[in-house]
Tab-separated table of C-alpha atoms in Angstrom:
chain	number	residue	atom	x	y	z
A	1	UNK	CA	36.421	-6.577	2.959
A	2	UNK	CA	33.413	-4.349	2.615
A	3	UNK	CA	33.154	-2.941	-0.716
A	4	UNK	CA	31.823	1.187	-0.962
A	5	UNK	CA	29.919	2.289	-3.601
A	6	UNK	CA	28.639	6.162	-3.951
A	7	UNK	CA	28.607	8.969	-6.695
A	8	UNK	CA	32.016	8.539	-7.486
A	9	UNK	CA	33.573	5.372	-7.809
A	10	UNK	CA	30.774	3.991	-9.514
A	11	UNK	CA	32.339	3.088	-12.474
A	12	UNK	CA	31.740	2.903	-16.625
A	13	UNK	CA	28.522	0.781	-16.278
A	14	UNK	CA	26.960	3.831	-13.922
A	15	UNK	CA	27.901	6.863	-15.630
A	16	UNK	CA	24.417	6.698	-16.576
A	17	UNK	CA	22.374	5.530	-13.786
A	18	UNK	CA	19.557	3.426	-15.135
A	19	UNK	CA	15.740	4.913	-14.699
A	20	UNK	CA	13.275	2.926	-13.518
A	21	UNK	CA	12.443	-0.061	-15.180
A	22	UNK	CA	8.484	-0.400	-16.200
A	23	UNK	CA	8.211	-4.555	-17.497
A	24	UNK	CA	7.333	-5.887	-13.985
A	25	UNK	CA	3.851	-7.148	-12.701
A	26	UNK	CA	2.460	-7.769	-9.337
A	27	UNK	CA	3.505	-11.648	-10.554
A	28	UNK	CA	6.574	-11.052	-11.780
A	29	UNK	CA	8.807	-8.357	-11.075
A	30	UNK	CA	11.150	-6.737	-13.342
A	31	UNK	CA	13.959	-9.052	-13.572
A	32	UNK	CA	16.457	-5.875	-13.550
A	33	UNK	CA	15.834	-5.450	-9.856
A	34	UNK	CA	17.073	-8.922	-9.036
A	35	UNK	CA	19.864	-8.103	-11.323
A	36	UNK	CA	20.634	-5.086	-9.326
A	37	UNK	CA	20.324	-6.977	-6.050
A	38	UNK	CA	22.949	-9.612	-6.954
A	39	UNK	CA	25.442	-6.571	-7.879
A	40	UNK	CA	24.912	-4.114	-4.221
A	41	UNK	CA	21.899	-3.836	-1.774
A	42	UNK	CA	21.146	-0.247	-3.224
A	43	UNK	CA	21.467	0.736	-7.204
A	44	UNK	CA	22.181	4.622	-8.344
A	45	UNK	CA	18.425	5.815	-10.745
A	46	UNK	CA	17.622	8.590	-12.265
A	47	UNK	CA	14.618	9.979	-11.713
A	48	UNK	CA	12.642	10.967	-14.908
A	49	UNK	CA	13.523	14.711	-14.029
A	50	UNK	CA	17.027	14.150	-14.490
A	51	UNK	CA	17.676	13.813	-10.383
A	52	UNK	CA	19.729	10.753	-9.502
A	53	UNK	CA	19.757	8.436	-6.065
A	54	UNK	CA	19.324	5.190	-4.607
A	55	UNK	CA	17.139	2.242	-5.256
A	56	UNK	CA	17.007	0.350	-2.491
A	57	UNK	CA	16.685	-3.759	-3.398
A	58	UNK	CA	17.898	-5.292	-0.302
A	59	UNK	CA	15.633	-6.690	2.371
A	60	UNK	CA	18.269	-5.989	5.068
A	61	UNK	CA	19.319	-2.251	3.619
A	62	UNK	CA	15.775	-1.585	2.585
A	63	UNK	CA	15.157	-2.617	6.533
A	64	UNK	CA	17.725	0.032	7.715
A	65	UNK	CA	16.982	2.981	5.793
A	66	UNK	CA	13.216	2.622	6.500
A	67	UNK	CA	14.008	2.354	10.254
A	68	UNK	CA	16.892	5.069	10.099
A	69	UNK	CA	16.118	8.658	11.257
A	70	UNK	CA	18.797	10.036	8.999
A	71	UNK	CA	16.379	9.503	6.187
A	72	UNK	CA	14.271	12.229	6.339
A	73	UNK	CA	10.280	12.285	4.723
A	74	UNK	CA	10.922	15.919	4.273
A	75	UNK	CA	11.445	16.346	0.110
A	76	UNK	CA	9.171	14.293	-2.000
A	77	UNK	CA	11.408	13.509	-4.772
A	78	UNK	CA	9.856	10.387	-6.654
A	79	UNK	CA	11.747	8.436	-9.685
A	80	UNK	CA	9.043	8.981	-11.691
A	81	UNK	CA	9.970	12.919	-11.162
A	82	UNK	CA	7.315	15.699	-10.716
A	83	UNK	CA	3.714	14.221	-11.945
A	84	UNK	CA	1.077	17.201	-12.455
A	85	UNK	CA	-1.455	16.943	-9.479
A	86	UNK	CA	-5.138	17.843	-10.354
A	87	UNK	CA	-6.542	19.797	-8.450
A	88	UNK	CA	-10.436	20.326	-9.058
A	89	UNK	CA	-11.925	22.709	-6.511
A	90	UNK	CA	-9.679	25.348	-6.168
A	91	UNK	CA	-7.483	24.904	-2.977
A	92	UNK	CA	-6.304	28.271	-1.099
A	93	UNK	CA	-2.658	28.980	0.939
A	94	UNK	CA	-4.883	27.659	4.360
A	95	UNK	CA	-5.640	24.026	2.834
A	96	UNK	CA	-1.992	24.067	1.179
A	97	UNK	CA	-0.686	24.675	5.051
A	98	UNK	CA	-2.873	21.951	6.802
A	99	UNK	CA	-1.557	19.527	3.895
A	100	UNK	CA	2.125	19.893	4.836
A	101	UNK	CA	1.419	20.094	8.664
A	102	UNK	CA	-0.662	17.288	8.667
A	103	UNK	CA	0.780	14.785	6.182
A	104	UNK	CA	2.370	12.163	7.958
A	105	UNK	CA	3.657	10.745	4.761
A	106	UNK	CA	6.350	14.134	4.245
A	107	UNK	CA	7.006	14.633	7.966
A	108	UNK	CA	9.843	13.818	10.426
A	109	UNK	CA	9.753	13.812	14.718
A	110	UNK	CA	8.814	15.246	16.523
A	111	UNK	CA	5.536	16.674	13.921
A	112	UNK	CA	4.836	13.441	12.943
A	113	UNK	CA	5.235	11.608	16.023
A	114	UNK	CA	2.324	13.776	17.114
A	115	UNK	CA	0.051	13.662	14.122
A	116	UNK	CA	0.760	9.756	14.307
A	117	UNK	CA	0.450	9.322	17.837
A	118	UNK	CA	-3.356	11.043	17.455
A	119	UNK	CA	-4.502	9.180	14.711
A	120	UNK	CA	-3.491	5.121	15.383
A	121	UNK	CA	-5.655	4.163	18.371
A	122	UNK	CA	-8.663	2.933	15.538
A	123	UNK	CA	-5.963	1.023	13.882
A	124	UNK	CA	-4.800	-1.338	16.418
A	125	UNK	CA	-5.125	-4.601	16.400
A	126	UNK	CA	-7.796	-4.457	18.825
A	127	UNK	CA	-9.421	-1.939	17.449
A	128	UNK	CA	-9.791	-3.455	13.659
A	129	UNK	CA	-10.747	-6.557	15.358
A	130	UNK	CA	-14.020	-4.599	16.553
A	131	UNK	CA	-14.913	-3.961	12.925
A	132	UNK	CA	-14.499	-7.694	12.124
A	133	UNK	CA	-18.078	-8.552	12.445
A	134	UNK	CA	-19.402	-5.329	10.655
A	135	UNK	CA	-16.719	-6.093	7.806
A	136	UNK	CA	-17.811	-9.585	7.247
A	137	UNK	CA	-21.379	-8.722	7.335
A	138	UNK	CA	-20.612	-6.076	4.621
A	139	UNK	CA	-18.754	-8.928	2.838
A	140	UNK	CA	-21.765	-11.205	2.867
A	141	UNK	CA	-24.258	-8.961	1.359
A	142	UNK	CA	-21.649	-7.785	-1.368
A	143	UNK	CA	-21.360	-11.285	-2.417
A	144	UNK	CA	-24.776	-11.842	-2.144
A	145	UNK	CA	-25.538	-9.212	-4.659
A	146	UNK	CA	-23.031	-10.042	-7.258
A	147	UNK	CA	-24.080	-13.728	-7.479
A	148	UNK	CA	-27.585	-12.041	-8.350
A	149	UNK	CA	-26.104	-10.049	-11.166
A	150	UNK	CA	-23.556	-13.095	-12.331
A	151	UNK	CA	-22.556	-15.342	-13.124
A	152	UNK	CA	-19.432	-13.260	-14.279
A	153	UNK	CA	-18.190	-10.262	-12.526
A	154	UNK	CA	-15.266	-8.221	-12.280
A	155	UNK	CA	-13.798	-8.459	-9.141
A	156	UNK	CA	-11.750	-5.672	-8.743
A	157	UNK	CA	-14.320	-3.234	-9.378
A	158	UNK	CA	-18.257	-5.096	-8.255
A	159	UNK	CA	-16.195	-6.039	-5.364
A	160	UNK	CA	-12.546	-5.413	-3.785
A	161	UNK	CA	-13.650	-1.629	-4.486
A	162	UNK	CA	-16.619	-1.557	-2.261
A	163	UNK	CA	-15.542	-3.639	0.004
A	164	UNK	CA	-12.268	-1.429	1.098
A	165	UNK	CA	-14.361	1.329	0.801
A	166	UNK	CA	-17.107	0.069	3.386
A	167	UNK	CA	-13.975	-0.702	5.483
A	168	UNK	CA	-11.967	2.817	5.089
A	169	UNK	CA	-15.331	4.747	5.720
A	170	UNK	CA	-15.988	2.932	8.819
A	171	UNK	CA	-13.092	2.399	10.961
A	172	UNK	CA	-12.661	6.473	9.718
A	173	UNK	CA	-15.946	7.502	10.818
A	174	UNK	CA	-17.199	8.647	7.440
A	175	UNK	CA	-21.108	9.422	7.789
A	176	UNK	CA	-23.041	6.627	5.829
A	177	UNK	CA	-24.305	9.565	3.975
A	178	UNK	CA	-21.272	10.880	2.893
A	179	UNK	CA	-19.870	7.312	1.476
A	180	UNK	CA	-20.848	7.437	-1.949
A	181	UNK	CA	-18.942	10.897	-2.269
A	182	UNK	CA	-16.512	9.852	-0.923
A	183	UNK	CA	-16.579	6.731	-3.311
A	184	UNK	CA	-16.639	9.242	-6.299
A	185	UNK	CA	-14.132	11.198	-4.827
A	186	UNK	CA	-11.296	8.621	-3.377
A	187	UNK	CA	-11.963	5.800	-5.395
A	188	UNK	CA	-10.986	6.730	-8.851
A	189	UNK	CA	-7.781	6.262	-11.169
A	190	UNK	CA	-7.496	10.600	-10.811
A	191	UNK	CA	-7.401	12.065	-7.629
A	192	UNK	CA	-8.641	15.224	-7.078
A	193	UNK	CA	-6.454	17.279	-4.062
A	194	UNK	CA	-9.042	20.230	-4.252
A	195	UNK	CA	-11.889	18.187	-4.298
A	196	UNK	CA	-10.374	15.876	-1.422
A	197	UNK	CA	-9.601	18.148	0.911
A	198	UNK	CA	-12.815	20.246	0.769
A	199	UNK	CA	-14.563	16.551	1.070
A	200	UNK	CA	-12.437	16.289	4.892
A	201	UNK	CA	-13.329	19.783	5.813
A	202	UNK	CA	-17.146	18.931	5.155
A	203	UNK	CA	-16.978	15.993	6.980
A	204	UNK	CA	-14.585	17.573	9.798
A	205	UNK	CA	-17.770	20.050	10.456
A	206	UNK	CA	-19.884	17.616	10.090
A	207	UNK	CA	-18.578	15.170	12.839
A	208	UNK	CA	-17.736	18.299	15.242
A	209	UNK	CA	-21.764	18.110	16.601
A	210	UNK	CA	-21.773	14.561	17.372
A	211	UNK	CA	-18.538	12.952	18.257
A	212	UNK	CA	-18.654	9.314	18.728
A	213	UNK	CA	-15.734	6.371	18.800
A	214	UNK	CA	-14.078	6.426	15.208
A	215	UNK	CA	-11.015	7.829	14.278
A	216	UNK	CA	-11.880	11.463	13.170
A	217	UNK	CA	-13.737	11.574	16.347
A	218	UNK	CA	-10.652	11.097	18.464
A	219	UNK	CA	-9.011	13.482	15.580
A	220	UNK	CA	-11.376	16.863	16.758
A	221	UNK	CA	-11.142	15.305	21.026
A	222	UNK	CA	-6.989	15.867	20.135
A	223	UNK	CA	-5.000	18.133	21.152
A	224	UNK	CA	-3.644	18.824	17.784
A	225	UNK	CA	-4.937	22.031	15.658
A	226	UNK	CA	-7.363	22.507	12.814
A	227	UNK	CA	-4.841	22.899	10.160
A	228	UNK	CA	-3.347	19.451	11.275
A	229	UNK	CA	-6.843	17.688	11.639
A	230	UNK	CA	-8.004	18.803	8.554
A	231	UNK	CA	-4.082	17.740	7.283
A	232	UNK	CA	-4.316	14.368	8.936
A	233	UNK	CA	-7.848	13.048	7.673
A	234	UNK	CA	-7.434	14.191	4.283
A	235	UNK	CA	-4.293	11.725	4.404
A	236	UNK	CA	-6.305	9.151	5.644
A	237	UNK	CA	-9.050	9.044	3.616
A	238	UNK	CA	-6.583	9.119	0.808
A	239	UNK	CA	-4.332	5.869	1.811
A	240	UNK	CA	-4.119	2.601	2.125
A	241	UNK	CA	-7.927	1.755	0.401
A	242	UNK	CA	-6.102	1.524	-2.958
A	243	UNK	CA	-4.101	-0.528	-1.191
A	244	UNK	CA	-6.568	-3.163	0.394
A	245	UNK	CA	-8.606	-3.417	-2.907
A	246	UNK	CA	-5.783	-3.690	-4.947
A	247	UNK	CA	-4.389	-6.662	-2.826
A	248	UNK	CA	-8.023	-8.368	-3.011
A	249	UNK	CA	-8.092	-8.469	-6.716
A	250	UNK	CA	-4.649	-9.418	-6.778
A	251	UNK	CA	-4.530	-12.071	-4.463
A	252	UNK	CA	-7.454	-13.773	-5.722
A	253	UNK	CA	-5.560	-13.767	-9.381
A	254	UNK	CA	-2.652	-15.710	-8.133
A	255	UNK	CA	-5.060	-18.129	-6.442
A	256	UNK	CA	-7.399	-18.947	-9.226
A	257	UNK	CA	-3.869	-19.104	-11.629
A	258	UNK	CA	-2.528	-21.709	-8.782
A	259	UNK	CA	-4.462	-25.193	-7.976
A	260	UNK	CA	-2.241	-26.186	-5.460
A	261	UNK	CA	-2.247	-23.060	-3.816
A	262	UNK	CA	-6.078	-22.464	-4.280
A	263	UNK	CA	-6.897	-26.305	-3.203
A	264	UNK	CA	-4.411	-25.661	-0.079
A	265	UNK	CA	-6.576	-22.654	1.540
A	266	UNK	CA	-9.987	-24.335	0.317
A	267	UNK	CA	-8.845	-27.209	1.997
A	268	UNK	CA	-8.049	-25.887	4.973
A	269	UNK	CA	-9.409	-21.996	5.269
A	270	UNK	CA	-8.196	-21.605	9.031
A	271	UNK	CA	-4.511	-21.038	6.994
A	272	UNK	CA	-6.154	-17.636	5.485
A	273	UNK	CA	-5.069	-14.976	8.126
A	274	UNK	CA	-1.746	-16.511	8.460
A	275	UNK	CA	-1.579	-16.987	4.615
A	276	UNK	CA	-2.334	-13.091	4.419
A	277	UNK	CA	1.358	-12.389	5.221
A	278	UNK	CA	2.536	-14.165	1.935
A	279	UNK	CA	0.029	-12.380	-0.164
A	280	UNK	CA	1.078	-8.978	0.818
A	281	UNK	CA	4.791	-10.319	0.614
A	282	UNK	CA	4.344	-11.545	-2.689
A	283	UNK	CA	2.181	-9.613	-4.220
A	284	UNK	CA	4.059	-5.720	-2.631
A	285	UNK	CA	2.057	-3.246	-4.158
A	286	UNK	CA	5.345	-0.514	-3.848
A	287	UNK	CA	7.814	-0.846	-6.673
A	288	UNK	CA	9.396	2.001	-4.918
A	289	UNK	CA	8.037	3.791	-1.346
A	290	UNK	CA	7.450	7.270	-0.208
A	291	UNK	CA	10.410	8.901	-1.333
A	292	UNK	CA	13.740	9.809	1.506
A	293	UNK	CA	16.368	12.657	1.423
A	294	UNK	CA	19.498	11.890	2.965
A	295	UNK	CA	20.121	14.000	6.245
A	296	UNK	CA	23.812	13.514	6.781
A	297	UNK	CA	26.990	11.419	5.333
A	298	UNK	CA	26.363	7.762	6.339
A	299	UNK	CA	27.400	4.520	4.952
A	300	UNK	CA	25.238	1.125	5.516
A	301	UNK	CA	25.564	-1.810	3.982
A	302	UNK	CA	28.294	-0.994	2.063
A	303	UNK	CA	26.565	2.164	0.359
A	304	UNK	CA	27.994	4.952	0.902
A	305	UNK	CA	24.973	7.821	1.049
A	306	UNK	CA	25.705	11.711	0.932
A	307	UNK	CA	23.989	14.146	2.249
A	308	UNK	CA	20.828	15.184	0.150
A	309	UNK	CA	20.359	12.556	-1.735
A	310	UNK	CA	16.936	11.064	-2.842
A	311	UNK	CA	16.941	7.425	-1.339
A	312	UNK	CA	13.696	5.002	-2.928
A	313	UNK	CA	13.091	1.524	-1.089
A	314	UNK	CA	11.486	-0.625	-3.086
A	315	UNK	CA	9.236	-2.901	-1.329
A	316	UNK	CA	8.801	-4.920	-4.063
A	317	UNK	CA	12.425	-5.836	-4.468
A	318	UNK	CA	12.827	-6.603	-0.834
A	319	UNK	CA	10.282	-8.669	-0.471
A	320	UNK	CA	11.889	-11.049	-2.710
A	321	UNK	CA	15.342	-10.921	-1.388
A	322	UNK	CA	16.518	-14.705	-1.690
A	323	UNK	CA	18.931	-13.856	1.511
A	324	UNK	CA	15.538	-13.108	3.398
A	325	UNK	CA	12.815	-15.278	2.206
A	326	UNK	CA	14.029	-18.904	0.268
A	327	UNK	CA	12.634	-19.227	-3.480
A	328	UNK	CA	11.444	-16.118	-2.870
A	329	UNK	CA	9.846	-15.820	-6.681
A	330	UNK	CA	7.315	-18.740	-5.825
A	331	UNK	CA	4.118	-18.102	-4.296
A	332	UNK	CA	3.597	-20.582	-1.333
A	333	UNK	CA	0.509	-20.066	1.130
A	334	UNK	CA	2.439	-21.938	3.547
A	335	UNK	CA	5.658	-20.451	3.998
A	336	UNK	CA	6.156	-18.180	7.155
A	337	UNK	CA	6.390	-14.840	5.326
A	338	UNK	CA	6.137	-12.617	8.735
A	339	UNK	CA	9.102	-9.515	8.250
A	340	UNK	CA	8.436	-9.014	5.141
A	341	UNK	CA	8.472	-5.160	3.875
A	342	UNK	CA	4.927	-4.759	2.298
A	343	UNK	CA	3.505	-2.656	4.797
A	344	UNK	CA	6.902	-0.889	5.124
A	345	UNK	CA	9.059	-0.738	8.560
A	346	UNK	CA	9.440	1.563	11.605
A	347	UNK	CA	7.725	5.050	12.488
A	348	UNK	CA	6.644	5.457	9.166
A	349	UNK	CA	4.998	1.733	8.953
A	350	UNK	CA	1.304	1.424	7.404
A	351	UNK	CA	-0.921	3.016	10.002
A	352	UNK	CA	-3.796	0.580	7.979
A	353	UNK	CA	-1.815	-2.039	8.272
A	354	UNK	CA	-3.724	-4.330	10.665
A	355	UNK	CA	-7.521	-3.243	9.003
A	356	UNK	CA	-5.554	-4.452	5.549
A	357	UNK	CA	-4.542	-7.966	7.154
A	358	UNK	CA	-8.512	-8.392	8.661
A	359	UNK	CA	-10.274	-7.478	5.241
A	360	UNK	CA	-8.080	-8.976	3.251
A	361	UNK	CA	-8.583	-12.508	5.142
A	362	UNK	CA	-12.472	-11.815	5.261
A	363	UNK	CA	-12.553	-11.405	1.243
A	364	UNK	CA	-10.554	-13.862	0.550
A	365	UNK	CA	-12.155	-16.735	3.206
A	366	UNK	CA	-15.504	-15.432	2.311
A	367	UNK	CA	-15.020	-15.292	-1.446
A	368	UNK	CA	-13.375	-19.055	-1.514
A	369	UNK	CA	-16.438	-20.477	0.775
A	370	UNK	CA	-19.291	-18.917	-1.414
A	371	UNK	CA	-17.847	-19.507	-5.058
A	372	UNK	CA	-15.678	-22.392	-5.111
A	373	UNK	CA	-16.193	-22.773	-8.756
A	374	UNK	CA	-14.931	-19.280	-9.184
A	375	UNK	CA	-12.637	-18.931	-12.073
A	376	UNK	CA	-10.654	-16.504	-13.657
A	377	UNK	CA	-11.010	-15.176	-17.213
A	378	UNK	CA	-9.059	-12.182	-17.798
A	379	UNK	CA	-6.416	-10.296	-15.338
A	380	UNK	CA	-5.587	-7.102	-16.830
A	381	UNK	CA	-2.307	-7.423	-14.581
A	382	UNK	CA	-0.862	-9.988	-15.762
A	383	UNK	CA	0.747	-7.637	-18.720
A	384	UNK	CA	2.591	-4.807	-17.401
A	385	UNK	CA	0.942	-1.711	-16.894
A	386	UNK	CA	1.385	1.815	-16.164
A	387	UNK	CA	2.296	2.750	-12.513
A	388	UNK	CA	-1.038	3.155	-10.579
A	389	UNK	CA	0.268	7.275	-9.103
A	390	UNK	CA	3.287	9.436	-8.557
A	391	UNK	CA	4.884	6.954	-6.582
A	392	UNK	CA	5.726	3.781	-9.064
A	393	UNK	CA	3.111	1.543	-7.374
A	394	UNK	CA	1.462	-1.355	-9.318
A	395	UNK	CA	-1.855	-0.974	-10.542
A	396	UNK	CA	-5.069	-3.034	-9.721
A	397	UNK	CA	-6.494	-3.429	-13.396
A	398	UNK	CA	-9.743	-5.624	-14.505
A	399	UNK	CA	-9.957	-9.103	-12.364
A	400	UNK	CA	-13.234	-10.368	-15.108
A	401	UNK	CA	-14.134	-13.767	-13.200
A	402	UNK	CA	-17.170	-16.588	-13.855
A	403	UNK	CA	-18.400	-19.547	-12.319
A	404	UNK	CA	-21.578	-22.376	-13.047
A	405	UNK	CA	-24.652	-21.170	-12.107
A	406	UNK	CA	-26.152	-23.584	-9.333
A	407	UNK	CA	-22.267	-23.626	-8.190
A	408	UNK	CA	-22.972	-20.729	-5.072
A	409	UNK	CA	-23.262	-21.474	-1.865
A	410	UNK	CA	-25.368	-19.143	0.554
């Protein structure tokens, strides 16, 4: 018998919905989500403005929803509640249009099968695979400057920074001139929507006089308009970087916190790209996704959802669903972690996606075979911090590493 749980019948223990729980790290996870997930694949949470919904936990729920067109992108309603957005340049009613026309993160089909459909040829896998060798070039000389400067470093910033910037600006088609704006610009703790949107008009004029084979290229050869171009790359240049870097710096915490594991992939290195899927698994950078409004009545899993209601998958939880993935709280380079949620699931999947899983195996290979004395000394992570944005993702924090001089290998 299938037990049904909505707004109603919840019971004494949810006449006050719980709000989001902030004790977790990339590491370990707040324990109240695997609480929740024993209980019901979805949990009601109020939002800090009072709003209440569901909190996804279940891999095969989570799965559903984030597959299911009766979860519509269209009302951004986060459990953190509204978060003040700074603007810097002033932005006028035009640039606030091309935002909402060409965000692909707050759109349903058909508009964002179109905006989507015009912006993923760069990001397939044969496509990223083009950048390899300009990637790991990149990689090499980034290395090869901080072991002039060490032998301590902090990893996060002298190098998973750079090097998902590098990546973002060329599979993008950011001008080489334009990349330490849009360093200053993309890469910092407050985003500036003014100030990032006037930075993908620039660079929207810029690349009109000499289109080449990069993604805003095939952007201005589309069919779709200027208000969904200028929409469209803003997004872009504003996702999934974080994302890469913060995975870099993370990843490399767990392995220099893990012998076994780290001796494992020094061992044999050719485990890496497979290994990549385990990282992202383990280490799911969204305690909770881009938000969903229910669309109409439905019931899945058991959960009974109601029109307009604020649905939140949490990517995090999912990803360690015990039903899913076995001893899914231990980190093991070997396991096959393929399915996992990380990079969410259907339309709305990680364009980046495949660029993440090719950096992400080119730092970490490169980084193992050029310090293997690298050590860790402090990981601001492993304390909880505050959520990295307006979406309860985790943040990066300080990765401060050393190793012996004399150790490097060129």
């Amino acid at each position: 018998m299938t037990t049904h749980l909505n707004t109603q019948d919840m019971g004494c223990p949810y006449q006050h919905p719980p709000v989001m729980p902030r004790d977790g790290t990339p590491f370990r996870p707040s324990p109240q989500f695997a609480q929740w997930r024993a209980e019901a694949p979805a949990t009601r949470l109020t939002a800090e403005d009072g709003n209440v919904g569901w909190f996804v936990t279940g891999y095969e729920l989570a799965r559903q929803v984030l597959q299911d067109p009766r979860f519509s992108m269209s009302d951004r309603r986060t459990p953190l509640g509204p978060t003040p957005l700074p603007m810097g340049k002033p932005i006028d009613a035009e640039r606030v249009h091309a935002l909402m026309v060409g965000n692909v993160l707050g759109l349903d089909p058909p508009q964002h099968t179109r905006i989507r459909r015009a912006a993923v040829g760069r990001f397939s896998v044969r496509g990223v695979r083009r950048q390899r060798p300009a990637i790991g070039e990149f990689i090499e000389r980034r290395l090869d400057e901080i072991l002039a400067a060490g032998p301590t470093a902090d990893l996060f910033e002298d190098f998973a920074v750079p090097v998902s910037v590098f990546a973002h600006c060329r599979v993008l088609g950011i001008p080489d001139a334009k990349a330490e704006e849009f360093t200053a610009i993309f890469a910092t703790d407050e985003l500036r929507f003014g100030d990032m949107v006037e930075f993908a008009a620039d660079v929207l004029d810029l690349k009109a006089a000499d289109l080449v084979e990069d993604t805003i290229s095939d952007l201005l050869r589309s069919e779709l308009t200027g208000p969904e171009r200028l929409g469209i790359v803003t997004v872009l240049m504003g996702s999934g970087r974080d994302a890469i870097a913060y995975m870099i710096g993370t990843i490399m915490v767990s392995l220099l916190s893990d012998p076994g594991q780290l001796e494992t992939l020094r061992r044999e290195p050719e485990r890496i790209p497979a290994a990549v899927e385990e990282f992202v698994r383990f280490h799911a950078m969204f305690v909770s996704t881009h938000p969903r409004t229910v669309a109409e009545d439905l019931t899945l899993e058991g959960i009974d959802f109601r029109k307009g209601e604020p649905v939140w998958v949490s990517t995090v939880a999912a990803s360690r669903d015990g039903e899913r993935f076995p001893d899914p709280d231990t980190f093991d380079v070997t396991r096959e972690a393929s399915g996992h949620l990380a990079f969410g699931h259907g339309i709305h999947a990680c364009i980046g996606q495949q660029l993440a899983r090719v950096v992400i195996a080119e730092a970490i290979t490169l980084l193992l075979a050029r310090l293997p004395a690298l050590r860790l000394v402090e990981a601001e992570q492993q304390a909880p911090m505050a959520f990295a944005g307006d979406l309860p993702t985790y943040a990066p924090g300080t990765v401060r590493v050393a190793w012996d001089q004399g150790s490097e290998r060129g």
